[in-house]
Backbone as numpy.savetxt, mean C-alpha at the origin, in Angstrom:
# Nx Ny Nz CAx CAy CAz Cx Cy Cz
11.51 6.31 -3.31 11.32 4.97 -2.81 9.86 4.57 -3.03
9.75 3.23 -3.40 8.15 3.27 -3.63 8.37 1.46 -2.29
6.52 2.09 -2.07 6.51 0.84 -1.56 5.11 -0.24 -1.10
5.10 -0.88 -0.68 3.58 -2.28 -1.08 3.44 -2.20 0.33
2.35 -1.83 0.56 1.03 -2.33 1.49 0.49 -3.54 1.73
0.16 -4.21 2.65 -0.43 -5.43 2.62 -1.27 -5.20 3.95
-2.39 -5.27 3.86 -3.47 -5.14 5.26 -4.81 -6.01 5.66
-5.12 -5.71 6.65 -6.54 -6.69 7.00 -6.91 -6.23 7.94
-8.52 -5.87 8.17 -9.12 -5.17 9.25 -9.57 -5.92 9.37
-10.21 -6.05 11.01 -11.09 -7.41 11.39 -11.56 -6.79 12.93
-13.04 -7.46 13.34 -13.60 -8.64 12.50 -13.88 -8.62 11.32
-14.01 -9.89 10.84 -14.48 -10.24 9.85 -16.01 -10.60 9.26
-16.29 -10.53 8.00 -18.25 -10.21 8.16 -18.12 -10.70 6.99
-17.89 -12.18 6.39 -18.46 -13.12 4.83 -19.32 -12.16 4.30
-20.91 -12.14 4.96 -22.01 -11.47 4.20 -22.07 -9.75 4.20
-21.41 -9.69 4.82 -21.51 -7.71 4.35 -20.08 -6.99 4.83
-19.89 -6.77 4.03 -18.13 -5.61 4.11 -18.76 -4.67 5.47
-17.76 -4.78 6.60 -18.14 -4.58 7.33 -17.67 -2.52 7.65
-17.81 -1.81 8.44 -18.00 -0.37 8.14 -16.12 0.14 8.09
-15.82 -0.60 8.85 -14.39 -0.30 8.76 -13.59 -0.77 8.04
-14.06 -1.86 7.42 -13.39 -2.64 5.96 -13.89 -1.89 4.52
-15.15 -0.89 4.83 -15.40 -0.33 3.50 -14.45 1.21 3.82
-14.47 1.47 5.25 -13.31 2.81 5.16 -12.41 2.33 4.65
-11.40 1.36 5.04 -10.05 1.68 4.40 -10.41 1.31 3.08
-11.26 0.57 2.73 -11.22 0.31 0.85 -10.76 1.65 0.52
-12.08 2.36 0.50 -12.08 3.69 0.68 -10.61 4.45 0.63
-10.02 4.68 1.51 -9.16 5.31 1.48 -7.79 4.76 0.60
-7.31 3.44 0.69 -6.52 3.06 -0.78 -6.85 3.29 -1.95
-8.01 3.37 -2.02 -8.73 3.60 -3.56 -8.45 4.79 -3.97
-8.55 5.97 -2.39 -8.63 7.48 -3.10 -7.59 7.91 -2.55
-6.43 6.90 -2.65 -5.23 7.57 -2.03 -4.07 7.73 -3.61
-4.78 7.92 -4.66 -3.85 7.82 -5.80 -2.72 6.87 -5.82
-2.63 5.22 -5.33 -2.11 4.57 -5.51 -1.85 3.51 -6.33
-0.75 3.17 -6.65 -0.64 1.89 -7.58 -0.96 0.57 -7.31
-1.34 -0.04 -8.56 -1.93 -1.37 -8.41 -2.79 -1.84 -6.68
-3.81 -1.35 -6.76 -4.39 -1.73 -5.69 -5.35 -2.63 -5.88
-5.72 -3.96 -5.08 -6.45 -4.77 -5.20 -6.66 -5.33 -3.97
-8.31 -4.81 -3.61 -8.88 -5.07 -2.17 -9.57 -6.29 -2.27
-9.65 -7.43 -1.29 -10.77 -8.23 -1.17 -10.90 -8.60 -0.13
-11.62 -9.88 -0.36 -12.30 -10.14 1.58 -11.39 -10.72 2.30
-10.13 -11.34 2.34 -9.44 -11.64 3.13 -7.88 -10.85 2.66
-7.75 -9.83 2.08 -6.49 -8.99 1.99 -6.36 -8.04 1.15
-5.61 -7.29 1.25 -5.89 -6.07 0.37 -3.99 -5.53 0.08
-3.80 -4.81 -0.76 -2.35 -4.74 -0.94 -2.46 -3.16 -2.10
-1.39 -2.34 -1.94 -1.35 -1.53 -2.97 0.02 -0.80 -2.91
0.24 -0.69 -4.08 1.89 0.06 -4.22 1.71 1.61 -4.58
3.35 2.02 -4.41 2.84 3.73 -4.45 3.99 4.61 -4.01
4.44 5.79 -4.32 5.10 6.55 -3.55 5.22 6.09 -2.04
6.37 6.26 -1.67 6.76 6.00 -0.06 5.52 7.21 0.51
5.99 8.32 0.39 4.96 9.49 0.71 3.31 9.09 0.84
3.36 8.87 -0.29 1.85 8.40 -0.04 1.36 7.52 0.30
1.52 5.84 0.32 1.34 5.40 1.00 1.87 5.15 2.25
2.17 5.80 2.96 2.78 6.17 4.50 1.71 7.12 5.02
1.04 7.96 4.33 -0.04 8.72 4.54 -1.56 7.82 4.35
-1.26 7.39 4.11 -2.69 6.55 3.33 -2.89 5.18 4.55
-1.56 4.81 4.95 -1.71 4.01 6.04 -2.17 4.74 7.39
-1.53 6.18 7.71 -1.83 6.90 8.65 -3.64 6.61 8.64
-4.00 7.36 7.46 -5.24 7.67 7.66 -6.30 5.69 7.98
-5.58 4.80 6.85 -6.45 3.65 7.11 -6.36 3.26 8.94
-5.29 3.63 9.29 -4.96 2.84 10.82 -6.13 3.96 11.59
-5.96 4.92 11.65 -7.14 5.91 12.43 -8.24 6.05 12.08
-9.05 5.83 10.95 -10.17 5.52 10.63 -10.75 4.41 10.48
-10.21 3.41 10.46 -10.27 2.10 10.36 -10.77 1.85 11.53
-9.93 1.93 12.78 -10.17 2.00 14.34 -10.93 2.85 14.64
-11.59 3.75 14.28 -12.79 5.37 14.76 -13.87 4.37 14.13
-13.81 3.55 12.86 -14.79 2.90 12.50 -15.67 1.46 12.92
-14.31 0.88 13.93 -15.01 -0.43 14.66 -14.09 -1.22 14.37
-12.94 -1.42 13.42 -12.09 -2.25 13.59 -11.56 -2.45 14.73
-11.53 -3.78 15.18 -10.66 -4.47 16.16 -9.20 -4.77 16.45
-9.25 -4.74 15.30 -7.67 -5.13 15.01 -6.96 -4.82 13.47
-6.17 -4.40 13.18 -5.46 -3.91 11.97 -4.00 -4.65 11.56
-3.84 -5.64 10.61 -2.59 -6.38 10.59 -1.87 -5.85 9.34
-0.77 -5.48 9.23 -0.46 -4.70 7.91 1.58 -5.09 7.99
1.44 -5.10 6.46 3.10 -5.10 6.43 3.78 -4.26 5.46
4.46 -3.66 5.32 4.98 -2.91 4.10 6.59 -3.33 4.00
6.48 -3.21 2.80 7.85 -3.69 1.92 8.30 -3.03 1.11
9.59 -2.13 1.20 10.11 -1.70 0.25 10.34 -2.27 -1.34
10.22 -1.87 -2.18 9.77 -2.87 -3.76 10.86 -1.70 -4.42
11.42 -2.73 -5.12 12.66 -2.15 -6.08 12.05 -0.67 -6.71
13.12 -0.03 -6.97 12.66 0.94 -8.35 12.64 0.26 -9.97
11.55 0.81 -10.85 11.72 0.31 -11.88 12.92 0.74 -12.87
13.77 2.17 -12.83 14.53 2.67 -13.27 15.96 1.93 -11.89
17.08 1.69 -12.33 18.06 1.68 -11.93 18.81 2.97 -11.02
19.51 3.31 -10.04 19.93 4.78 -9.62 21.36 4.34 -10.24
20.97 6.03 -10.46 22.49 6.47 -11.44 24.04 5.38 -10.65
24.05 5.22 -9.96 25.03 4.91 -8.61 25.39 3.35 -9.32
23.82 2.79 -9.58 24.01 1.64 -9.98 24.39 1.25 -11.57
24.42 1.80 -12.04 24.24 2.09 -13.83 25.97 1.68 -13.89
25.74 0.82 -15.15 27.38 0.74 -15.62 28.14 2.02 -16.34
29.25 2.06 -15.79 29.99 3.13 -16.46 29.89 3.50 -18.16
30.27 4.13 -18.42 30.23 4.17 -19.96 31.75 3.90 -20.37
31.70 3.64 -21.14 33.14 2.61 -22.00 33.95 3.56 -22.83
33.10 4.45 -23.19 33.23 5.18 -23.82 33.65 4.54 -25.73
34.06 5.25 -26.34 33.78 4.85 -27.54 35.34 4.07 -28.17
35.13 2.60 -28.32 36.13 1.87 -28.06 36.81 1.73 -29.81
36.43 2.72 -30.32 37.25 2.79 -31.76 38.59 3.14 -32.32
């Protein structure tokens, strides 16, 4: 199962990434995940269920040990790119 992250630590700080907004960068970045793209008002990254389920563990507890106030996050299961066998059309077999 893979699946998308969507988060926001706050407060919020325009002029300097604030200490708990540079932890979780931090930790999506070095959580071997897919397509991740952090900025100042949202951040999102896809990935193994496994890992990002771990990667949220760690952003939600360090995030908060770091001064975040508040942590808003959603995750969404995101299709597989391969089809499961289950779903795959039968084979026809060879209609000669």
């Amino acid at each position: 199962m893979r699946l998308r992250v969507e988060f926001t630590t706050e407060p919020f700080d325009l002029d300097e990434a604030p200490p708990h907004a540079v932890v979780a960068r931090e930790i999506v970045t070095d959580a071997a995940l897919d397509a991740v793209d952090v900025g100042p008002f949202g951040n999102t990254a896809e990935g193994d269920a496994d890992r990002v389920l771990g990667a949220v563990t760690a952003l939600l507890r360090e995030s908060l040990e770091a001064g975040a106030t508040r942590v808003s996050l959603q995750v969404n299961v995101i299709a597989d790119a391969a089809p499961d066998a289950k779903d795959a059309e039968p084979d026809k077999g060879d209609a000669t």
